[in-house]
Coordinates of C-alpha atoms and ligand atoms in Angstrom, one line a residue:
X1 CA 110.1 144.0 136.3
X2 CA 109.5 143.7 132.5
X3 CA 112.6 142.7 130.4
X4 CA 111.7 145.1 127.6
X5 CA 109.0 146.0 125.2
X6 CA 108.2 144.2 122.0
X7 CA 105.5 144.7 119.5
X8 CA 104.0 141.8 117.6
X9 CA 102.2 142.3 114.3
X10 CA 99.9 139.4 113.5
X11 CA 98.0 137.2 115.9
X12 CA 97.3 134.1 113.8
X13 CA 98.3 130.7 115.2
X14 CA 102.0 131.6 115.1
X15 CA 101.9 135.2 116.2
X16 CA 99.7 134.3 119.1
X17 CA 102.1 131.6 120.3
X18 CA 105.0 134.0 120.0
X19 CA 103.1 136.8 121.9
X20 CA 102.2 134.3 124.6
X21 CA 105.8 133.0 124.9
X22 CA 107.2 136.6 125.1
X23 CA 104.7 137.4 127.9
X24 CA 105.6 134.3 129.9
X25 CA 109.3 135.2 129.4
X26 CA 108.7 138.5 131.1
X27 CA 108.5 140.9 128.2
X28 CA 106.0 143.7 128.0
X29 CA 104.1 143.2 124.7
X30 CA 102.1 145.3 122.4
X31 CA 100.1 143.4 119.8
X32 CA 98.3 144.3 116.6
X33 CA 96.1 142.2 114.4
X34 CA 94.1 143.2 111.3
X35 CA 91.0 141.5 112.8
X36 CA 90.9 143.3 116.1
X37 CA 88.8 140.6 117.9
X38 CA 91.9 138.3 117.9
X39 CA 93.7 140.7 120.1
X40 CA 91.2 140.5 122.9
X41 CA 92.5 137.3 124.5
X42 CA 96.0 138.9 124.4
X43 CA 94.7 142.0 126.1
X44 CA 93.1 139.7 128.8
X45 CA 96.5 138.0 129.2
X46 CA 98.3 141.2 129.8
X47 CA 99.4 142.6 126.4
X48 CA 98.8 146.2 125.3
X49 CA 96.7 146.3 122.1
X50 CA 97.5 148.8 119.4
X51 CA 94.8 150.0 117.1
X52 CA 97.2 150.5 114.1
X53 CA 100.5 149.3 112.9
X54 CA 101.9 152.8 113.5
X55 CA 100.7 152.7 117.1
X56 CA 102.4 149.3 117.6
X57 CA 105.6 150.7 116.1
X58 CA 105.5 153.7 118.4
X59 CA 105.2 151.4 121.4
X60 CA 108.4 149.4 121.0
X61 CA 111.9 149.7 119.5
X62 CA 111.7 146.0 118.5
X63 CA 108.9 144.6 116.3
X64 CA 108.2 141.0 115.3
X65 CA 106.1 140.6 112.2
X66 CA 104.2 137.4 111.9
X67 CA 101.8 137.9 109.0
X68 CA 100.6 135.6 106.3
X69 CA 102.9 136.3 103.4
X70 CA 105.1 138.8 101.7
X71 CA 102.2 140.8 100.2
X72 CA 100.5 141.2 103.6
X73 CA 103.8 142.4 105.2
X74 CA 104.2 145.1 102.6
X75 CA 100.5 146.0 102.7
X76 CA 100.9 146.7 106.4
X77 CA 104.4 148.0 106.8
X78 CA 104.6 150.4 103.9
X79 CA 101.9 152.9 105.1
X80 CA 103.5 152.8 108.5
X81 CA 107.1 153.5 107.3
X82 CA 107.5 156.8 109.0
X83 CA 106.6 155.2 112.4
X84 CA 109.0 152.4 111.7
X85 CA 112.0 154.6 111.1
X86 CA 114.8 153.8 113.6
X87 CA 113.1 150.7 114.8
X88 CA 114.3 147.1 114.6
X89 CA 112.0 144.8 112.6
X90 CA 112.3 141.0 112.7
X91 CA 110.1 139.6 109.9
X92 CA 109.2 136.0 110.9
X93 CA 106.6 135.7 108.1
X94 CA 107.4 133.0 105.6
X95 CA 108.6 134.5 102.4
X96 CA 111.0 133.4 99.6
X97 CA 114.7 134.3 99.8
X98 CA 114.1 136.9 97.0
X99 CA 111.2 138.4 98.9
X100 CA 113.2 138.6 102.0
X101 CA 116.0 140.5 100.2
X102 CA 113.5 142.9 98.7
X103 CA 111.9 143.6 102.0
X104 CA 115.4 144.2 103.5
X105 CA 116.2 146.6 100.7
X106 CA 112.9 148.4 101.3
X107 CA 113.6 148.6 105.1
X108 CA 117.1 150.0 104.5
X109 CA 115.6 152.8 102.4
X110 CA 113.1 153.6 105.2
X111 CA 115.9 153.7 107.9
X112 CA 114.6 150.4 109.5
X113 CA 117.0 147.9 110.9
X114 CA 115.9 144.6 109.4
X115 CA 116.3 141.0 110.3
X116 CA 114.6 138.1 108.5
X117 CA 113.6 134.9 110.3
X118 CA 112.3 131.5 109.3
X119 CA 110.5 129.4 111.9
X120 CA 111.3 125.7 111.8
X121 CA 108.5 124.9 114.3
X122 CA 104.7 124.7 114.6
X123 CA 103.0 127.1 117.1
X124 CA 102.8 124.5 119.9
X125 CA 106.5 124.1 119.8
X126 CA 107.4 127.7 120.3
X127 CA 109.5 128.1 123.5
X128 CA 109.8 124.3 123.8
X129 CA 112.6 121.8 123.0
X130 CA 112.9 121.2 119.3
X131 CA 111.8 124.7 118.3
X132 CA 114.4 126.1 115.9
X133 CA 114.4 129.5 114.3
X134 CA 116.9 130.7 111.6
X135 CA 117.8 134.4 111.1
X136 CA 119.7 136.4 108.5
X137 CA 120.2 140.0 107.7
X138 CA 121.5 142.9 109.8
X139 CA 123.8 141.4 112.5
X140 CA 123.2 144.4 114.8
X141 CA 119.5 143.7 114.6
X142 CA 120.2 140.1 115.6
X143 CA 122.3 141.2 118.5
X144 CA 119.5 143.5 119.7
X145 CA 116.7 141.0 119.3
X146 CA 118.6 137.8 120.3
X147 CA 117.7 137.6 124.0
X148 CA 114.0 137.8 123.1
X149 CA 114.4 135.5 120.1
X150 CA 116.1 132.9 122.2
X151 CA 113.0 132.5 124.3
X152 CA 111.1 131.3 121.1
X153 CA 113.5 128.4 120.4
X154 CA 117.1 127.8 119.3
X155 CA 118.3 130.9 117.4
X156 CA 120.7 130.4 114.6
X157 CA 122.2 133.4 112.7
X158 CA 122.9 132.3 109.1
X159 CA 124.7 135.5 107.8
X160 CA 124.2 139.0 106.5
X161 CA 122.4 138.1 103.3
X162 CA 118.8 138.5 104.4
X163 CA 117.7 135.7 102.1
X164 CA 119.8 133.0 103.8
X165 CA 117.4 132.0 106.6
X166 CA 114.5 131.5 104.2
X167 CA 116.7 129.8 101.7
X168 CA 117.8 127.2 104.3
X169 CA 114.2 126.8 105.5
X170 CA 113.0 126.2 102.0
X171 CA 115.8 123.8 101.1
X172 CA 114.9 121.7 104.2
X173 CA 111.2 121.8 103.4
X174 CA 112.0 120.9 99.8
X175 CA 113.8 117.8 101.0
X176 CA 110.8 117.0 103.3
X177 CA 108.2 117.3 100.5
X178 CA 110.3 115.2 98.1
X179 CA 110.6 112.6 100.8
X180 CA 106.8 112.6 101.4
X181 CA 106.4 112.3 97.6
X182 CA 108.4 109.0 98.0
X183 CA 106.2 108.0 100.9
X184 CA 103.1 108.5 98.7
X185 CA 104.7 106.5 95.9
X186 CA 105.4 103.6 98.3
X187 CA 101.8 103.8 99.7
X188 CA 100.4 103.8 96.2
X189 CA 102.4 100.7 95.3
X190 CA 101.5 98.7 98.4
X191 CA 97.8 99.5 98.5
X192 CA 97.5 97.7 95.1
X193 CA 97.9 94.5 97.2
X194 CA 95.7 95.7 100.1
X195 CA 98.4 96.9 102.5
X196 CA 97.0 99.8 104.5
X197 CA 98.8 103.2 104.1
X198 CA 99.8 103.4 107.7
X199 CA 101.4 100.0 107.6
X200 CA 103.5 101.0 104.6
X201 CA 104.3 104.3 106.3
X202 CA 105.6 102.4 109.3
X203 CA 107.9 100.3 107.1
X204 CA 109.0 103.4 105.2
X205 CA 109.9 105.3 108.4
X206 CA 112.0 102.3 109.6
X207 CA 113.8 102.1 106.3
X208 CA 114.4 105.8 106.0
X209 CA 115.7 105.8 109.5
X210 CA 118.5 103.5 108.3
X211 CA 119.3 105.3 105.0
X212 CA 118.9 109.0 106.0
X213 CA 122.3 109.0 107.7
X214 CA 123.8 108.0 104.4
X215 CA 122.9 111.4 102.9
X216 CA 126.1 113.1 104.1
X217 CA 128.6 110.5 102.7
X218 CA 126.5 110.2 99.6
X219 CA 126.7 113.8 98.6
X220 CA 130.3 114.5 99.9
X221 CA 131.6 114.2 96.3
X222 CA 129.5 117.2 95.2
X223 CA 131.8 119.7 97.1
X224 CA 134.9 118.5 95.2
X225 CA 133.1 117.8 91.9
X226 CA 135.3 114.8 91.1
X227 CA 132.4 112.7 89.9
X228 CA 134.1 110.4 87.3
X229 CA 135.1 107.7 88.1
X230 CA 132.3 107.4 90.6
X231 CA 133.5 107.3 94.2
X232 CA 130.0 105.9 95.1
X233 CA 127.3 104.4 93.0
X234 CA 127.5 105.3 89.3
X235 CA 124.9 106.5 86.8
X236 CA 124.6 103.2 85.0
X237 CA 123.9 101.3 88.2
X238 CA 121.4 103.9 89.5
X239 CA 119.7 104.2 86.2
X240 CA 119.0 100.5 86.2
X241 CA 117.8 100.6 89.8
X242 CA 115.5 103.5 89.3
X243 CA 114.3 102.0 86.0
X244 CA 113.2 98.8 87.9
X245 CA 111.4 100.9 90.5
X246 CA 109.4 102.7 87.7
X247 CA 108.7 99.4 86.0
X248 CA 107.6 97.8 89.3
X249 CA 105.1 100.6 89.9
X250 CA 103.7 100.4 86.4
X251 CA 103.3 96.6 86.7
X252 CA 101.0 97.3 89.7
X253 CA 99.1 99.9 87.7
X254 CA 100.6 102.8 89.5
X255 CA 102.4 105.8 87.9
X256 CA 105.9 106.8 89.0
X257 CA 105.5 110.5 88.6
X258 CA 107.8 111.5 91.5
X259 CA 110.6 109.3 90.3
X260 CA 110.5 110.0 86.6
X261 CA 112.3 113.4 86.8
X262 CA 115.3 111.7 88.4
X263 CA 115.2 109.0 85.7
X264 CA 115.2 111.7 83.1
X265 CA 118.4 113.2 84.5
X266 CA 120.1 109.8 84.8
X267 CA 119.2 109.0 81.2
X268 CA 120.7 112.4 80.1
X269 CA 123.9 111.7 82.0
X270 CA 124.2 108.2 80.5
X271 CA 123.4 109.5 77.0
X272 CA 126.1 112.1 77.2
X273 CA 128.9 109.7 78.1
X274 CA 128.7 110.2 81.9
X275 CA 127.5 106.7 82.8
X276 CA 130.6 106.0 84.9
X277 CA 130.2 109.2 86.9
X278 CA 128.7 109.2 90.4
X279 CA 124.9 109.4 90.1
X280 CA 124.8 112.4 92.5
X281 CA 126.3 114.4 89.6
X282 CA 122.6 114.7 88.7
X283 CA 122.7 117.7 91.0
X284 CA 124.5 119.6 88.3
X285 CA 121.5 119.0 86.0
X286 CA 119.4 121.1 88.3
X287 CA 121.1 124.4 87.4
X288 CA 119.0 126.7 85.4
X289 CA 119.8 129.9 83.6
Ligands
LIG301 N1 101.6 127.8 111.7 C1 102.7 127.2 111.5 O1 102.9 126.0 111.8 C2 103.9 127.9 111.0 C3 105.2 127.4 111.0 C4 106.3 128.1 110.5 C5 106.1 129.3 109.9 N2 104.8 129.9 109.9 C6 104.6 131.2 109.3 O2 104.1 132.1 110.2 C7 103.3 133.1 109.5 C8 102.0 133.2 110.2 O3 101.4 131.9 110.2 P1 100.1 131.5 111.1 O4 100.1 130.1 111.3 O5 100.0 132.5 112.2 O6 99.0 131.9 110.0 P2 97.4 132.2 110.3 O7 97.0 131.5 111.6 O8 96.7 131.9 109.1 O9 97.4 133.8 110.6 C9 97.7 134.7 109.5 C10 97.9 136.0 110.1 O10 98.2 136.9 109.0 C11 97.2 138.0 109.1 N3 97.0 138.5 107.7 C12 96.7 137.8 106.6 N4 96.6 138.6 105.6 C13 96.8 139.9 106.1 C14 96.8 141.2 105.5 N5 96.6 141.4 104.2 N6 97.0 142.2 106.3 C15 97.2 142.1 107.6 N7 97.2 140.9 108.2 C16 97.0 139.8 107.5 C17 96.0 137.4 109.7 O11 95.2 138.4 110.2 P3 93.6 138.2 110.4 O12 93.4 137.6 111.7 O13 93.0 139.6 110.3 O14 93.1 137.3 109.3 C18 96.7 136.6 110.8 O15 97.1 137.4 111.9 C19 103.2 132.6 108.1 O16 104.1 133.3 107.2 C20 103.6 131.1 108.2 O17 104.1 130.6 107.0 C21 103.7 129.2 110.4

């Protein structure tokens, strides 16, 4: 016996993986995709296929939206607003926190119960160990959707602010890209002496494995804000260390573009009498506005 009915809007790589997982978990599914041909394998696998977003909305009280971006979500949902009234919409499309908040405000005006989601997984991971999804927004929507959402991966409710899930997703991705910027810098330095990129990457991975656990004790001071005198490494020391890294890169004929912004902040702290402060006080320099 089906567990319930769910409509899925968007059958790209991620929407398809989600539809498949919900089917294998025993849900009756109705799918819709802009390019209709992509729905055919889902029809063959047992999903109902809706010809329009409004038809998909009429088929289920719970809808999962897995479209490309914020613009495509609004392009598709806005004309279907009357059909969405009274429904619960979980938007799994990647958007910025601000976009999530604006979609939540729009949904509230339409009488739609709205939950925003961020997927910390690739399609192959959906429903498997390691798949983690973050949610924020209407807590009642989360309660309604939770049994289905838990089939996709670990479900974590971040809070009522609809931007929270995307904010955390993007903060974690920011750390990842900054880390990969560092990997590229190391690769650029080592290839000047003929070391293959994969070999450097192996060394970097081993090194990062040792130092990543230090992230938590290193930033603990940020919460109290008692930077000076430094409980950890101070600005003077770190400025000299990062300065050496930049010089070493240049000696090899390589730029240090990913490190220089950090150096700029350390220079500014030192120049304004904060050289004895903990170097992680550089986080305060990131505030804008
Ligand atoms: N793939 C991943 O690893 C991954 C991981 C985490 C989060 N996500 C997020 O999941 C969402 C979907 O990703 P995906 O991997 O499924 O992308 P995808 O394979 O490129 O599929 C994009 C989907 O969006 C639809 N679409 C694009 N523009 C549209 C428009 N204007 N109107 C209606 N439909 C439109 C496409 O429809 P057509 O078939 O008609 O083009 C397709 O169904 C994205 O927000 C992505 O950031 C993906």
